Amino acid sequence: MSDSKENDEAGIERRDVLVAAGAAMIGGLAASAAIPAAAQSANNAPLGARLRGVQHFGLTVQNMDRAFEFYTEVLGGTEVMRDGDFQGERIHNTLLTDQEIEARVRRVNPRAMGVPDLRRGAQRLDVRFIQFDNVVIELLQYRDAGKPAAEGSFAEPLDHMSPAFPRMMHICFHIRDDVDFNKFIADLEAESARRGMTQVKANRIVT
């Protein structure tokens, strides 16, 4: 991440602190006394009670533009935010420290394990957030610096597609009750094929 972005984030954090401090003063002594008590109660609650639910699912993609087209133009999601060209020490440590440690334990080059070098900027990270009615999907693409999102990912995609492999994930969409499921699937495959997304296949009968 660039120094200017980090400075901007630090400035926002400072402003938030000042605003919060001013609000606390206006609230008076009674409100100020109630805040620590409420925080203490929340901090002692069961772990599940401290959560507000699932915020989003993250999905690493091979081609950002194609994935974005599929989730917005085919499935009808709405873009709510995008950012990109992330690099630097902070973002690298936040996302990739565990993989760096694993590479050291195995005594291998992190690049051989598909770990991008965001720290020095050899690779970059782009993200886009897509809103559906009840969930947000985050698309992530790690790419070589200097290459646009449409040219593909830094790492090769996994060949293993079976959901039986540990750490595999899936996303389940809730189709409306008044929609014919088989027709939806047929239309989905036809629209995807029209766009060259021939890998989109579902609801097959295997004999």
mmCIF file of C-alpha atoms in Angstrom:
data_model
loop_
_atom_site.group_PDB
_atom_site.id
_atom_site.type_symbol
_atom_site.label_atom_id
_atom_site.label_comp_id
_atom_site.label_asym_id
_atom_site.label_seq_id
_atom_site.Cartn_x
_atom_site.Cartn_y
_atom_site.Cartn_z
ATOM 1 C CA MET A 1 0.000 0.000 0.000
ATOM 2 C CA SER A 2 1.427 3.433 -0.863
ATOM 3 C CA ASP A 3 2.606 5.863 1.798
ATOM 4 C CA SER A 4 -0.079 8.342 0.709
ATOM 5 C CA LYS A 5 -2.824 5.771 1.328
ATOM 6 C CA GLU A 6 -1.372 4.876 4.703
ATOM 7 C CA ASN A 7 -1.185 8.573 5.617
ATOM 8 C CA ASP A 8 -4.782 9.100 4.504
ATOM 9 C CA GLU A 9 -5.914 6.153 6.623
ATOM 10 C CA ALA A 10 -3.999 7.499 9.609
ATOM 11 C CA GLY A 11 -5.641 10.887 9.099
ATOM 12 C CA ILE A 12 -9.101 9.316 9.023
ATOM 13 C CA GLU A 13 -8.352 7.396 12.221
ATOM 14 C CA ARG A 14 -7.249 10.597 13.956
ATOM 15 C CA ARG A 15 -10.388 12.421 12.844
ATOM 16 C CA ASP A 16 -12.543 9.547 14.077
ATOM 17 C CA VAL A 17 -10.868 9.733 17.482
ATOM 18 C CA LEU A 18 -11.464 13.479 17.712
ATOM 19 C CA VAL A 19 -15.109 13.146 16.685
ATOM 20 C CA ALA A 20 -15.690 10.347 19.177
ATOM 21 C CA ALA A 21 -14.026 12.348 21.945
ATOM 22 C CA GLY A 22 -16.191 15.379 21.223
ATOM 23 C CA ALA A 23 -19.375 13.310 21.232
ATOM 24 C CA ALA A 24 -18.443 11.785 24.572
ATOM 25 C CA MET A 25 -17.925 15.225 26.124
ATOM 26 C CA ILE A 26 -21.285 16.477 24.856
ATOM 27 C CA GLY A 27 -22.986 13.381 26.185
ATOM 28 C CA GLY A 28 -22.167 14.387 29.772
ATOM 29 C CA LEU A 29 -20.841 12.473 32.725
ATOM 30 C CA ALA A 30 -23.773 10.062 32.931
ATOM 31 C CA ALA A 31 -23.354 8.863 29.353
ATOM 32 C CA SER A 32 -19.597 8.658 29.808
ATOM 33 C CA ALA A 33 -20.012 6.417 32.819
ATOM 34 C CA ALA A 34 -22.451 4.140 30.983
ATOM 35 C CA ILE A 35 -20.129 3.497 28.019
ATOM 36 C CA PRO A 36 -17.407 1.598 29.936
ATOM 37 C CA ALA A 37 -20.057 -0.478 31.720
ATOM 38 C CA ALA A 38 -21.713 -1.451 28.428
ATOM 39 C CA ALA A 39 -18.355 -2.229 26.844
ATOM 40 C CA GLN A 40 -17.381 -4.395 29.791
ATOM 41 C CA SER A 41 -20.655 -6.318 29.514
ATOM 42 C CA ALA A 42 -20.164 -6.873 25.772
ATOM 43 C CA ASN A 43 -16.586 -8.005 26.268
ATOM 44 C CA ASN A 44 -17.704 -10.676 28.743
ATOM 45 C CA ALA A 45 -20.496 -12.026 26.523
ATOM 46 C CA PRO A 46 -20.136 -15.374 24.677
ATOM 47 C CA LEU A 47 -18.146 -15.102 21.454
ATOM 48 C CA GLY A 48 -21.224 -15.541 19.271
ATOM 49 C CA ALA A 49 -22.987 -12.680 21.044
ATOM 50 C CA ARG A 50 -20.143 -10.337 20.133
ATOM 51 C CA LEU A 51 -20.648 -10.849 16.403
ATOM 52 C CA ARG A 52 -23.073 -9.017 14.123
ATOM 53 C CA GLY A 53 -23.062 -11.792 11.529
ATOM 54 C CA VAL A 54 -21.162 -12.463 8.305
ATOM 55 C CA GLN A 55 -19.907 -9.279 6.640
ATOM 56 C CA HIS A 56 -18.728 -10.732 3.316
ATOM 57 C CA PHE A 57 -17.223 -13.732 1.551
ATOM 58 C CA GLY A 58 -13.869 -13.339 -0.201
ATOM 59 C CA LEU A 59 -13.225 -15.141 -3.483
ATOM 60 C CA THR A 60 -9.811 -15.083 -5.185
ATOM 61 C CA VAL A 61 -10.312 -15.024 -8.955
ATOM 62 C CA GLN A 62 -8.103 -15.656 -11.972
ATOM 63 C CA ASN A 63 -9.461 -12.807 -14.088
ATOM 64 C CA MET A 64 -11.043 -9.857 -12.288
ATOM 65 C CA ASP A 65 -12.861 -8.419 -15.286
ATOM 66 C CA ARG A 66 -14.457 -11.730 -16.254
ATOM 67 C CA ALA A 67 -15.430 -12.594 -12.679
ATOM 68 C CA PHE A 68 -16.883 -9.119 -12.190
ATOM 69 C CA GLU A 69 -18.909 -9.470 -15.393
ATOM 70 C CA PHE A 70 -20.293 -12.821 -14.217
ATOM 71 C CA TYR A 71 -21.369 -11.693 -10.748
ATOM 72 C CA THR A 72 -22.806 -8.340 -11.870
ATOM 73 C CA GLU A 73 -24.075 -8.670 -15.442
ATOM 74 C CA VAL A 74 -25.062 -12.355 -15.362
ATOM 75 C CA LEU A 75 -26.167 -12.784 -11.734
ATOM 76 C CA GLY A 76 -27.253 -9.178 -11.163
ATOM 77 C CA GLY A 77 -25.078 -8.159 -8.218
ATOM 78 C CA THR A 78 -24.352 -4.485 -7.575
ATOM 79 C CA GLU A 79 -20.843 -3.119 -7.209
ATOM 80 C CA VAL A 80 -20.516 -1.241 -3.921
ATOM 81 C CA MET A 81 -16.768 -0.579 -3.811
ATOM 82 C CA ARG A 82 -13.534 -1.209 -5.651
ATOM 83 C CA ASP A 83 -9.896 -0.472 -4.964
ATOM 84 C CA GLY A 84 -6.614 -1.791 -6.213
ATOM 85 C CA ASP A 85 -2.895 -1.718 -6.738
ATOM 86 C CA PHE A 86 -2.386 -2.610 -3.067
ATOM 87 C CA GLN A 87 1.209 -3.215 -2.065
ATOM 88 C CA GLY A 88 3.549 -2.588 0.850
ATOM 89 C CA GLU A 89 4.527 -3.906 4.249
ATOM 90 C CA ARG A 90 1.195 -3.399 5.994
ATOM 91 C CA ILE A 91 -1.043 -5.196 3.493
ATOM 92 C CA HIS A 92 1.517 -7.982 3.007
ATOM 93 C CA ASN A 93 1.748 -8.671 6.736
ATOM 94 C CA THR A 94 -2.026 -8.494 7.165
ATOM 95 C CA LEU A 95 -2.821 -11.070 4.482
ATOM 96 C CA LEU A 96 0.247 -13.229 4.003
ATOM 97 C CA THR A 97 2.230 -13.566 7.238
ATOM 98 C CA ASP A 98 0.950 -17.081 7.943
ATOM 99 C CA GLN A 99 2.035 -18.224 4.476
ATOM 100 C CA GLU A 100 5.470 -16.649 4.896
ATOM 101 C CA ILE A 101 5.879 -18.562 8.167
ATOM 102 C CA GLU A 102 4.764 -21.798 6.509
ATOM 103 C CA ALA A 103 7.327 -21.288 3.730
ATOM 104 C CA ARG A 104 10.094 -20.824 6.292
ATOM 105 C CA VAL A 105 9.045 -23.968 8.138
ATOM 106 C CA ARG A 106 9.179 -25.911 4.862
ATOM 107 C CA ARG A 107 12.408 -24.134 3.849
ATOM 108 C CA VAL A 108 11.065 -23.188 0.441
ATOM 109 C CA ASN A 109 10.794 -19.953 -1.495
ATOM 110 C CA PRO A 110 7.384 -18.367 -0.731
ATOM 111 C CA ARG A 111 6.922 -17.736 -4.464
ATOM 112 C CA ALA A 112 7.052 -21.510 -5.034
ATOM 113 C CA MET A 113 3.990 -21.800 -2.771
ATOM 114 C CA GLY A 114 2.117 -19.128 -4.713
ATOM 115 C CA VAL A 115 2.702 -16.399 -2.114
ATOM 116 C CA PRO A 116 2.750 -13.002 -3.869
ATOM 117 C CA ASP A 117 5.337 -10.398 -2.893
ATOM 118 C CA LEU A 118 3.156 -7.446 -1.977
ATOM 119 C CA ARG A 119 5.822 -6.227 0.423
ATOM 120 C CA ARG A 120 8.247 -5.167 -2.327
ATOM 121 C CA GLY A 121 5.518 -4.550 -4.884
ATOM 122 C CA ALA A 122 6.409 -7.319 -7.340
ATOM 123 C CA GLN A 123 2.732 -8.273 -7.201
ATOM 124 C CA ARG A 124 -0.344 -6.155 -6.511
ATOM 125 C CA LEU A 125 -3.809 -6.822 -5.110
ATOM 126 C CA ASP A 126 -7.083 -5.564 -6.602
ATOM 127 C CA VAL A 127 -10.475 -5.942 -4.898
ATOM 128 C CA ARG A 128 -14.120 -5.342 -5.817
ATOM 129 C CA PHE A 129 -17.136 -5.756 -3.530
ATOM 130 C CA ILE A 130 -20.468 -6.909 -4.981
ATOM 131 C CA GLN A 131 -23.730 -6.637 -3.051
ATOM 132 C CA PHE A 132 -26.565 -9.136 -3.276
ATOM 133 C CA ASP A 133 -29.722 -8.883 -1.155
ATOM 134 C CA ASN A 134 -28.310 -10.580 1.928
ATOM 135 C CA VAL A 135 -24.556 -10.899 1.420
ATOM 136 C CA VAL A 136 -21.524 -9.150 -0.041
ATOM 137 C CA ILE A 137 -18.972 -11.011 -2.169
ATOM 138 C CA GLU A 138 -15.426 -9.676 -2.345
ATOM 139 C CA LEU A 139 -13.481 -10.504 -5.492
ATOM 140 C CA LEU A 140 -9.706 -10.500 -5.053
ATOM 141 C CA GLN A 141 -7.044 -10.778 -7.720
ATOM 142 C CA TYR A 142 -3.312 -10.972 -7.098
ATOM 143 C CA ARG A 143 -1.467 -9.971 -10.271
ATOM 144 C CA ASP A 144 2.049 -9.141 -11.371
ATOM 145 C CA ALA A 145 2.865 -5.440 -11.139
ATOM 146 C CA GLY A 146 2.399 -3.666 -14.440
ATOM 147 C CA LYS A 147 -0.154 -6.154 -15.744
ATOM 148 C CA PRO A 148 -3.839 -5.183 -15.976
ATOM 149 C CA ALA A 149 -6.532 -7.215 -14.267
ATOM 150 C CA ALA A 150 -7.696 -8.706 -17.565
ATOM 151 C CA GLU A 151 -4.362 -10.481 -18.132
ATOM 152 C CA GLY A 152 -4.911 -12.992 -15.363
ATOM 153 C CA SER A 153 -3.728 -13.926 -11.910
ATOM 154 C CA PHE A 154 -0.196 -14.088 -10.508
ATOM 155 C CA ALA A 155 -0.713 -17.714 -9.439
ATOM 156 C CA GLU A 156 -2.050 -20.584 -11.505
ATOM 157 C CA PRO A 157 -5.558 -21.791 -10.587
ATOM 158 C CA LEU A 158 -5.902 -25.021 -8.647
ATOM 159 C CA ASP A 159 -6.741 -28.070 -10.728
ATOM 160 C CA HIS A 160 -8.687 -29.652 -7.858
ATOM 161 C CA MET A 161 -12.361 -28.758 -8.219
ATOM 162 C CA SER A 162 -14.044 -31.351 -5.996
ATOM 163 C CA PRO A 163 -15.653 -29.895 -2.841
ATOM 164 C CA ALA A 164 -14.196 -32.879 -0.964
ATOM 165 C CA PHE A 165 -10.762 -31.235 -0.894
ATOM 166 C CA PRO A 166 -10.153 -29.458 2.449
ATOM 167 C CA ARG A 167 -10.267 -25.648 2.270
ATOM 168 C CA MET A 168 -12.396 -25.686 -0.860
ATOM 169 C CA MET A 169 -15.354 -23.304 -0.630
ATOM 170 C CA HIS A 170 -18.659 -22.713 -2.345
ATOM 171 C CA ILE A 171 -21.233 -19.933 -2.603
ATOM 172 C CA CYS A 172 -24.934 -20.799 -2.478
ATOM 173 C CA PHE A 173 -27.485 -18.451 -4.072
ATOM 174 C CA HIS A 174 -31.124 -18.459 -2.920
ATOM 175 C CA ILE A 175 -33.380 -18.691 -5.982
ATOM 176 C CA ARG A 176 -36.851 -17.203 -5.532
ATOM 177 C CA ASP A 177 -39.591 -19.689 -4.657
ATOM 178 C CA ASP A 178 -41.691 -18.700 -7.691
ATOM 179 C CA VAL A 179 -38.846 -19.350 -10.172
ATOM 180 C CA ASP A 180 -38.518 -22.635 -12.066
ATOM 181 C CA PHE A 181 -35.109 -23.973 -11.023
ATOM 182 C CA ASN A 182 -34.416 -25.965 -14.196
ATOM 183 C CA LYS A 183 -35.285 -23.034 -16.454
ATOM 184 C CA PHE A 184 -33.095 -20.740 -14.359
ATOM 185 C CA ILE A 185 -30.143 -23.113 -14.772
ATOM 186 C CA ALA A 186 -30.743 -23.434 -18.522
ATOM 187 C CA ASP A 187 -30.911 -19.650 -18.918
ATOM 188 C CA LEU A 188 -27.825 -19.201 -16.716
ATOM 189 C CA GLU A 189 -25.783 -21.612 -18.817
ATOM 190 C CA ALA A 190 -27.018 -20.072 -22.076
ATOM 191 C CA GLU A 191 -26.197 -16.510 -20.986
ATOM 192 C CA SER A 192 -22.789 -17.570 -19.670
ATOM 193 C CA ALA A 193 -21.987 -19.444 -22.892
ATOM 194 C CA ARG A 194 -22.998 -16.390 -24.928
ATOM 195 C CA ARG A 195 -20.305 -14.465 -23.042
ATOM 196 C CA GLY A 196 -17.699 -17.182 -23.559
ATOM 197 C CA MET A 197 -17.972 -18.511 -19.984
ATOM 198 C CA THR A 198 -18.233 -22.127 -21.056
ATOM 199 C CA GLN A 199 -17.109 -23.478 -17.673
ATOM 200 C CA VAL A 200 -20.464 -22.499 -16.095
ATOM 201 C CA LYS A 201 -22.394 -25.775 -15.920
ATOM 202 C CA ALA A 202 -24.882 -27.032 -13.346
ATOM 203 C CA ASN A 203 -27.760 -29.407 -12.652
ATOM 204 C CA ARG A 204 -26.373 -32.180 -14.842
ATOM 205 C CA ILE A 205 -27.803 -35.718 -14.747
ATOM 206 C CA VAL A 206 -24.979 -38.286 -14.817
ATOM 207 C CA THR A 207 -25.932 -41.805 -15.944
#
